[in-house]
């Protein structure tokens, strides 16, 4: 604990270590000094659809305990349910049976999270099907999440929904729209990807953190540029990290802040090795109030991003979901 708030605890996402066996990935992160892991349930890492899930989860739990790693369960695997359609089927699929498959995956994730002693279960909405009106999509999302939230409440583990560029639920304003639709259930929390704040939110990233603080249950981090949804290694984007991490520490957030570089698995061990020193330098600079240009960490001056939209208060009354994501560009295939 410092005068600036809670000491941040850093993890690394297994979706950025997809070429490693899970046990090897966990050992690497422990050896590098990470506090925990964002565990994406996928065919190569604790397959949620293979037999004997509870027994396999128990073995992973023992391994995490032996290595001293905390964990958040993530559910953003690209093809775990459908080998031909990325992130399919979603919670918004017009086919009720297809939606039920995604709901079942999230229910399995809640059970795994309980077995692992995880801090939260992460999920996202998916993209709205072509031709669907917004009200129909939002009602489908709320109905699909209801049994998952009930299971999460019973397990005592928050369900942390992530605003994802290009998805129905793309922004913090969209998260509050869902929260109101569901009647503000206690089990509903927020996954805040700090790069996404840089990408498309009207508030600067540090202000996003402050606005989101009451609902924060999981945090993801990487570098990013304004208007481009491309997860970048630290120092290759525009984010000014020391003030951002200072804002996060000041909220008292006690969960993991997980590096998310899913498109960099080909060099995952390298990025895992370089990311933690970068984050520790930025956090130390934040705590010491060092000027941000002295803590960019990779030879790249920290650059402030332009923010054309006027700031709005999180949770402020809105007449409907936000549409900021519609203006966001992304390299083909860049969405995690």
CSV table of C-alpha atoms in Angstrom, one decimal:
chain,number,residue,atom,x,y,z
A,1,UNK,CA,0.0,0.0,0.0
A,2,UNK,CA,1.3,3.4,-0.9
A,3,UNK,CA,0.1,7.0,-0.5
A,4,UNK,CA,-1.2,6.7,-4.0
A,5,UNK,CA,-3.5,3.7,-3.4
A,6,UNK,CA,-3.3,0.0,-3.7
A,7,UNK,CA,-0.1,-1.6,-5.1
A,8,UNK,CA,-1.0,-3.0,-8.5
A,9,UNK,CA,-0.7,-6.7,-9.2
A,10,UNK,CA,0.2,-7.7,-12.8
A,11,UNK,CA,-0.7,-10.8,-14.7
A,12,UNK,CA,-0.3,-12.1,-18.3
A,13,UNK,CA,-3.0,-13.6,-20.5
A,14,UNK,CA,-2.7,-17.1,-21.7
A,15,UNK,CA,-4.3,-16.0,-25.0
A,16,UNK,CA,-0.8,-14.4,-25.7
A,17,UNK,CA,0.9,-17.7,-24.9
A,18,UNK,CA,-1.1,-20.0,-27.1
A,19,UNK,CA,2.0,-21.8,-28.4
A,20,UNK,CA,2.9,-23.0,-24.9
A,21,UNK,CA,1.4,-25.8,-22.9
A,22,UNK,CA,-0.6,-24.4,-20.0
A,23,UNK,CA,1.8,-25.8,-17.4
A,24,UNK,CA,4.8,-24.3,-19.2
A,25,UNK,CA,3.0,-21.0,-19.5
A,26,UNK,CA,2.2,-20.9,-15.8
A,27,UNK,CA,5.8,-21.8,-14.9
A,28,UNK,CA,7.1,-19.0,-17.2
A,29,UNK,CA,4.9,-16.4,-15.6
A,30,UNK,CA,5.8,-17.4,-12.1
A,31,UNK,CA,9.5,-17.4,-12.9
A,32,UNK,CA,9.2,-13.9,-14.4
A,33,UNK,CA,7.6,-12.6,-11.3
A,34,UNK,CA,4.0,-12.1,-12.3
A,35,UNK,CA,1.3,-12.0,-9.6
A,36,UNK,CA,-1.2,-14.0,-11.6
A,37,UNK,CA,-2.6,-15.1,-14.9
A,38,UNK,CA,-5.6,-14.3,-17.1
A,39,UNK,CA,-6.6,-17.9,-18.1
A,40,UNK,CA,-8.5,-18.1,-21.3
A,41,UNK,CA,-10.4,-21.4,-21.5
A,42,UNK,CA,-9.5,-22.8,-24.9
A,43,UNK,CA,-8.7,-26.1,-26.6
A,44,UNK,CA,-5.0,-25.9,-25.7
A,45,UNK,CA,-5.5,-24.4,-22.2
A,46,UNK,CA,-7.9,-26.1,-19.8
A,47,UNK,CA,-10.4,-27.1,-22.6
A,48,UNK,CA,-13.9,-26.3,-21.2
A,49,UNK,CA,-15.6,-28.8,-23.5
A,50,UNK,CA,-13.3,-31.8,-22.9
A,51,UNK,CA,-14.1,-34.6,-20.4
A,52,UNK,CA,-13.3,-34.5,-16.7
A,53,UNK,CA,-13.3,-30.7,-16.5
A,54,UNK,CA,-13.6,-30.6,-12.7
A,55,UNK,CA,-10.7,-32.9,-12.2
A,56,UNK,CA,-8.5,-31.0,-14.7
A,57,UNK,CA,-9.5,-27.7,-13.0
A,58,UNK,CA,-8.5,-29.2,-9.7
A,59,UNK,CA,-5.0,-30.0,-11.0
A,60,UNK,CA,-4.6,-26.5,-12.4
A,61,UNK,CA,-5.7,-25.1,-9.0
A,62,UNK,CA,-3.0,-27.0,-7.3
A,63,UNK,CA,-0.4,-25.9,-9.8
A,64,UNK,CA,-1.5,-22.2,-9.4
A,65,UNK,CA,-1.2,-22.5,-5.6
A,66,UNK,CA,2.2,-24.1,-5.8
A,67,UNK,CA,3.4,-21.3,-8.1
A,68,UNK,CA,1.8,-18.5,-6.1
A,69,UNK,CA,-0.3,-17.3,-9.0
A,70,UNK,CA,-3.7,-15.7,-8.7
A,71,UNK,CA,-6.1,-16.1,-11.6
A,72,UNK,CA,-9.0,-14.6,-13.5
A,73,UNK,CA,-11.0,-16.8,-15.9
A,74,UNK,CA,-11.4,-15.3,-19.4
A,75,UNK,CA,-13.8,-16.6,-22.1
A,76,UNK,CA,-12.6,-14.8,-25.2
A,77,UNK,CA,-11.2,-17.9,-27.1
A,78,UNK,CA,-11.7,-17.4,-30.8
A,79,UNK,CA,-12.8,-20.8,-32.0
A,80,UNK,CA,-13.5,-22.9,-28.9
A,81,UNK,CA,-17.2,-23.3,-29.8
A,82,UNK,CA,-17.2,-23.0,-33.6
A,83,UNK,CA,-14.1,-23.9,-35.6
A,84,UNK,CA,-15.3,-21.8,-38.6
A,85,UNK,CA,-16.6,-18.6,-37.1
A,86,UNK,CA,-14.6,-16.4,-34.8
A,87,UNK,CA,-16.2,-15.9,-31.4
A,88,UNK,CA,-19.3,-17.8,-32.6
A,89,UNK,CA,-21.9,-18.4,-31.5
A,90,UNK,CA,-22.4,-15.4,-29.4
A,91,UNK,CA,-24.9,-14.3,-26.7
A,92,UNK,CA,-26.7,-12.4,-29.5
A,93,UNK,CA,-27.2,-15.3,-32.0
A,94,UNK,CA,-30.7,-15.3,-33.5
A,95,UNK,CA,-30.8,-19.1,-33.0
A,96,UNK,CA,-31.8,-19.9,-29.4
A,97,UNK,CA,-29.8,-23.2,-29.4
A,98,UNK,CA,-26.7,-21.4,-30.6
A,99,UNK,CA,-27.1,-18.8,-27.8
A,100,UNK,CA,-27.5,-21.6,-25.4
A,101,UNK,CA,-24.1,-23.0,-26.3
A,102,UNK,CA,-22.4,-19.7,-25.4
A,103,UNK,CA,-24.4,-19.5,-22.2
A,104,UNK,CA,-23.3,-23.1,-21.3
A,105,UNK,CA,-19.7,-22.1,-21.9
A,106,UNK,CA,-20.0,-19.2,-19.5
A,107,UNK,CA,-21.7,-21.4,-16.9
A,108,UNK,CA,-18.8,-23.8,-17.2
A,109,UNK,CA,-16.4,-20.9,-16.8
A,110,UNK,CA,-18.1,-19.9,-13.6
A,111,UNK,CA,-17.7,-23.4,-12.2
A,112,UNK,CA,-14.0,-23.5,-13.3
A,113,UNK,CA,-13.5,-20.1,-11.6
A,114,UNK,CA,-15.0,-21.4,-8.4
A,115,UNK,CA,-12.7,-24.4,-8.5
A,116,UNK,CA,-9.7,-22.2,-9.2
A,117,UNK,CA,-10.6,-19.5,-6.6
A,118,UNK,CA,-10.6,-16.9,-9.4
A,119,UNK,CA,-11.2,-13.3,-8.9
A,120,UNK,CA,-13.8,-13.0,-11.7
A,121,UNK,CA,-15.1,-14.5,-14.9
A,122,UNK,CA,-14.7,-12.3,-18.0
A,123,UNK,CA,-17.0,-12.2,-21.0
A,124,UNK,CA,-18.2,-10.0,-23.8
A,125,UNK,CA,-21.4,-9.5,-25.8
A,126,UNK,CA,-20.5,-10.4,-29.3
A,127,UNK,CA,-21.4,-8.5,-32.4
A,128,UNK,CA,-25.0,-7.8,-33.3
A,129,UNK,CA,-26.3,-9.9,-36.1
A,130,UNK,CA,-27.0,-8.1,-39.4
A,131,UNK,CA,-30.6,-7.0,-39.7
A,132,UNK,CA,-31.3,-7.1,-36.0
A,133,UNK,CA,-32.6,-3.9,-34.4
A,134,UNK,CA,-30.8,-2.6,-31.3
A,135,UNK,CA,-33.6,-3.3,-28.8
A,136,UNK,CA,-33.8,-7.0,-29.9
A,137,UNK,CA,-30.1,-7.4,-29.5
A,138,UNK,CA,-30.0,-5.8,-26.1
A,139,UNK,CA,-32.9,-7.9,-24.9
A,140,UNK,CA,-31.2,-11.1,-26.1
A,141,UNK,CA,-28.0,-10.1,-24.3
A,142,UNK,CA,-29.8,-9.4,-21.0
A,143,UNK,CA,-31.8,-12.7,-21.2
A,144,UNK,CA,-28.7,-14.7,-22.1
A,145,UNK,CA,-26.7,-13.3,-19.2
A,146,UNK,CA,-29.4,-13.7,-16.6
A,147,UNK,CA,-28.7,-17.4,-15.8
A,148,UNK,CA,-24.9,-16.8,-15.8
A,149,UNK,CA,-25.3,-13.9,-13.3
A,150,UNK,CA,-27.4,-16.2,-11.1
A,151,UNK,CA,-24.7,-18.9,-11.2
A,152,UNK,CA,-22.0,-16.2,-10.5
A,153,UNK,CA,-23.9,-14.9,-7.6
A,154,UNK,CA,-24.3,-18.4,-6.1
A,155,UNK,CA,-20.6,-19.0,-6.6
A,156,UNK,CA,-19.7,-15.6,-5.1
A,157,UNK,CA,-17.6,-14.7,-8.2
A,158,UNK,CA,-18.4,-11.6,-10.2
A,159,UNK,CA,-19.1,-11.8,-14.0
A,160,UNK,CA,-17.0,-9.0,-15.5
A,161,UNK,CA,-18.4,-7.9,-18.9
A,162,UNK,CA,-15.9,-6.3,-21.2
A,163,UNK,CA,-16.8,-3.4,-23.6
A,164,UNK,CA,-15.2,-4.6,-26.9
A,165,UNK,CA,-14.8,-2.4,-30.0
A,166,UNK,CA,-17.2,-3.4,-32.7
A,167,UNK,CA,-19.4,-5.4,-30.4
A,168,UNK,CA,-22.9,-4.5,-29.3
A,169,UNK,CA,-21.5,-3.6,-25.9
A,170,UNK,CA,-18.6,-1.5,-27.0
A,171,UNK,CA,-18.2,1.3,-24.5
A,172,UNK,CA,-18.6,2.2,-20.8
A,173,UNK,CA,-21.9,3.9,-21.7
A,174,UNK,CA,-23.0,0.5,-23.2
A,175,UNK,CA,-22.1,-1.3,-20.0
A,176,UNK,CA,-24.3,1.1,-18.0
A,177,UNK,CA,-27.1,0.5,-20.4
A,178,UNK,CA,-26.8,-3.2,-19.8
A,179,UNK,CA,-26.6,-2.7,-16.0
A,180,UNK,CA,-29.9,-0.7,-16.1
A,181,UNK,CA,-31.6,-3.3,-18.3
A,182,UNK,CA,-30.7,-6.0,-15.8
A,183,UNK,CA,-31.7,-4.0,-12.7
A,184,UNK,CA,-28.1,-3.5,-11.5
A,185,UNK,CA,-27.5,-7.1,-10.2
A,186,UNK,CA,-24.6,-7.3,-7.6
A,187,UNK,CA,-22.9,-10.1,-9.5
A,188,UNK,CA,-22.5,-7.9,-12.6
A,189,UNK,CA,-19.1,-6.2,-12.9
A,190,UNK,CA,-16.8,-4.7,-15.5
A,191,UNK,CA,-13.7,-5.8,-17.3
A,192,UNK,CA,-11.9,-2.6,-18.4
A,193,UNK,CA,-9.4,-3.0,-21.2
A,194,UNK,CA,-7.3,0.1,-20.8
A,195,UNK,CA,-6.2,0.0,-24.5
A,196,UNK,CA,-9.9,0.1,-25.5
A,197,UNK,CA,-10.2,3.4,-23.5
A,198,UNK,CA,-7.4,4.9,-25.7
A,199,UNK,CA,-9.0,3.4,-28.8
A,200,UNK,CA,-12.5,4.8,-28.6
A,201,UNK,CA,-13.8,6.2,-25.3
A,202,UNK,CA,-14.7,9.9,-25.2
A,203,UNK,CA,-12.8,10.2,-21.8
A,204,UNK,CA,-9.0,10.0,-21.6
A,205,UNK,CA,-8.0,6.6,-20.3
A,206,UNK,CA,-7.2,7.7,-16.7
A,207,UNK,CA,-10.6,9.4,-16.5
A,208,UNK,CA,-12.2,6.2,-17.8
A,209,UNK,CA,-10.5,4.3,-14.9
A,210,UNK,CA,-11.8,6.8,-12.3
A,211,UNK,CA,-15.3,6.8,-13.8
A,212,UNK,CA,-15.4,2.9,-13.9
A,213,UNK,CA,-14.0,2.4,-10.4
A,214,UNK,CA,-17.2,1.3,-8.7
A,215,UNK,CA,-17.7,-1.6,-11.1
A,216,UNK,CA,-14.1,-2.7,-11.8
A,217,UNK,CA,-13.7,-6.4,-11.3
A,218,UNK,CA,-11.0,-7.2,-13.9
A,219,UNK,CA,-8.5,-5.1,-15.9
A,220,UNK,CA,-6.6,-5.8,-19.1
A,221,UNK,CA,-3.7,-3.7,-20.4
A,222,UNK,CA,-1.7,-3.2,-23.5
A,223,UNK,CA,-0.6,-0.3,-25.7
A,224,UNK,CA,-3.0,1.1,-28.4
A,225,UNK,CA,-3.6,4.0,-30.7
A,226,UNK,CA,-6.6,6.2,-31.0
A,227,UNK,CA,-9.2,4.9,-33.4
A,228,UNK,CA,-7.4,1.6,-34.2
A,229,UNK,CA,-8.3,-1.6,-32.4
A,230,UNK,CA,-4.9,-3.3,-32.5
A,231,UNK,CA,-3.3,-4.6,-29.3
A,232,UNK,CA,0.3,-3.5,-29.3
A,233,UNK,CA,3.3,-4.2,-27.1
A,234,UNK,CA,4.2,-1.5,-24.6
A,235,UNK,CA,5.9,1.5,-26.2
A,236,UNK,CA,4.4,1.0,-29.6
A,237,UNK,CA,1.2,2.9,-29.1
A,238,UNK,CA,0.1,6.2,-27.6
A,239,UNK,CA,-0.8,5.5,-24.0
A,240,UNK,CA,0.8,7.5,-21.3
A,241,UNK,CA,1.1,4.8,-18.7
A,242,UNK,CA,2.3,6.4,-15.4
A,243,UNK,CA,-0.8,8.6,-14.9
A,244,UNK,CA,-3.0,5.7,-16.1
A,245,UNK,CA,-1.6,3.3,-13.5
A,246,UNK,CA,-1.7,6.0,-10.9
A,247,UNK,CA,-5.4,6.4,-11.5
A,248,UNK,CA,-5.9,2.7,-11.3
A,249,UNK,CA,-4.0,2.4,-8.0
A,250,UNK,CA,-5.9,5.3,-6.5
A,251,UNK,CA,-9.2,3.4,-7.0
A,252,UNK,CA,-8.1,0.7,-4.6
A,253,UNK,CA,-8.6,-2.0,-7.3
A,254,UNK,CA,-7.2,-5.3,-5.9
A,255,UNK,CA,-7.6,-7.7,-8.8
A,256,UNK,CA,-5.2,-8.5,-11.5
A,257,UNK,CA,-4.1,-6.1,-14.3
A,258,UNK,CA,-3.5,-8.6,-17.1
A,259,UNK,CA,-1.4,-8.0,-20.2
A,260,UNK,CA,-3.4,-8.9,-23.3
A,261,UNK,CA,-1.4,-9.5,-26.5
A,262,UNK,CA,-3.3,-12.3,-28.2
A,263,UNK,CA,-1.8,-11.6,-31.6
A,264,UNK,CA,1.7,-11.9,-30.3
A,265,UNK,CA,1.8,-15.6,-29.2
A,266,UNK,CA,4.5,-16.3,-31.7
A,267,UNK,CA,6.8,-14.3,-29.5
A,268,UNK,CA,4.8,-14.7,-26.2
A,269,UNK,CA,7.8,-15.5,-23.9
A,270,UNK,CA,9.6,-12.5,-25.2
A,271,UNK,CA,6.7,-10.1,-24.6
A,272,UNK,CA,5.9,-11.7,-21.2
A,273,UNK,CA,9.6,-11.1,-20.2
A,274,UNK,CA,9.6,-7.4,-21.4
A,275,UNK,CA,6.1,-6.4,-20.3
A,276,UNK,CA,6.5,-6.8,-16.6
A,277,UNK,CA,9.6,-4.5,-16.2
A,278,UNK,CA,7.8,-1.9,-18.3
A,279,UNK,CA,4.8,-1.9,-16.1
A,280,UNK,CA,6.8,-1.9,-12.9
A,281,UNK,CA,8.8,1.1,-14.1
A,282,UNK,CA,5.6,2.9,-15.1
A,283,UNK,CA,4.0,2.1,-11.7
A,284,UNK,CA,7.1,3.2,-9.9
A,285,UNK,CA,7.1,6.5,-11.8
A,286,UNK,CA,3.4,7.0,-11.0
A,287,UNK,CA,4.1,6.4,-7.3
A,288,UNK,CA,7.0,8.8,-7.4
A,289,UNK,CA,5.3,11.4,-9.5
A,290,UNK,CA,8.1,11.2,-12.1
A,291,UNK,CA,7.4,13.2,-15.3
A,292,UNK,CA,5.8,10.8,-17.8
A,293,UNK,CA,8.4,11.3,-20.5
A,294,UNK,CA,11.1,9.8,-18.1
A,295,UNK,CA,9.1,6.6,-17.7
A,296,UNK,CA,8.1,5.7,-21.2
A,297,UNK,CA,10.2,2.6,-20.7
A,298,UNK,CA,10.9,1.6,-24.3
A,299,UNK,CA,12.6,4.6,-25.8
A,300,UNK,CA,9.2,6.0,-27.1
A,301,UNK,CA,8.0,9.2,-25.6
A,302,UNK,CA,4.5,8.9,-24.2
A,303,UNK,CA,2.1,10.6,-26.5
A,304,UNK,CA,-1.3,12.0,-25.6
A,305,UNK,CA,-4.1,10.9,-27.9
A,306,UNK,CA,-6.6,13.3,-29.3
A,307,UNK,CA,-10.1,13.0,-27.9
A,308,UNK,CA,-12.6,14.7,-30.1
A,309,UNK,CA,-15.7,13.8,-28.1
A,310,UNK,CA,-16.7,15.7,-25.0
A,311,UNK,CA,-16.2,13.9,-21.7
A,312,UNK,CA,-19.3,12.4,-20.2
A,313,UNK,CA,-19.8,11.0,-16.7
A,314,UNK,CA,-19.9,7.3,-16.3
A,315,UNK,CA,-23.4,6.1,-15.5
A,316,UNK,CA,-25.0,9.3,-16.7
A,317,UNK,CA,-28.5,9.0,-18.0
A,318,UNK,CA,-28.6,8.0,-21.6
A,319,UNK,CA,-31.5,7.3,-23.9
A,320,UNK,CA,-29.8,4.2,-25.4
A,321,UNK,CA,-26.5,2.5,-26.0
A,322,UNK,CA,-23.5,4.4,-27.2
A,323,UNK,CA,-22.4,4.3,-30.8
A,324,UNK,CA,-18.7,5.3,-30.5
A,325,UNK,CA,-17.5,2.0,-31.7
A,326,UNK,CA,-18.9,2.6,-35.2
A,327,UNK,CA,-16.1,5.0,-36.0
A,328,UNK,CA,-13.3,2.7,-34.9
A,329,UNK,CA,-11.1,1.2,-37.5
A,330,UNK,CA,-9.1,-2.0,-37.0
A,331,UNK,CA,-6.7,-4.1,-39.0
A,332,UNK,CA,-8.4,-7.2,-40.4
A,333,UNK,CA,-8.4,-9.9,-37.8
A,334,UNK,CA,-7.1,-7.6,-35.1
A,335,UNK,CA,-9.9,-8.1,-32.7
A,336,UNK,CA,-8.8,-10.6,-29.9
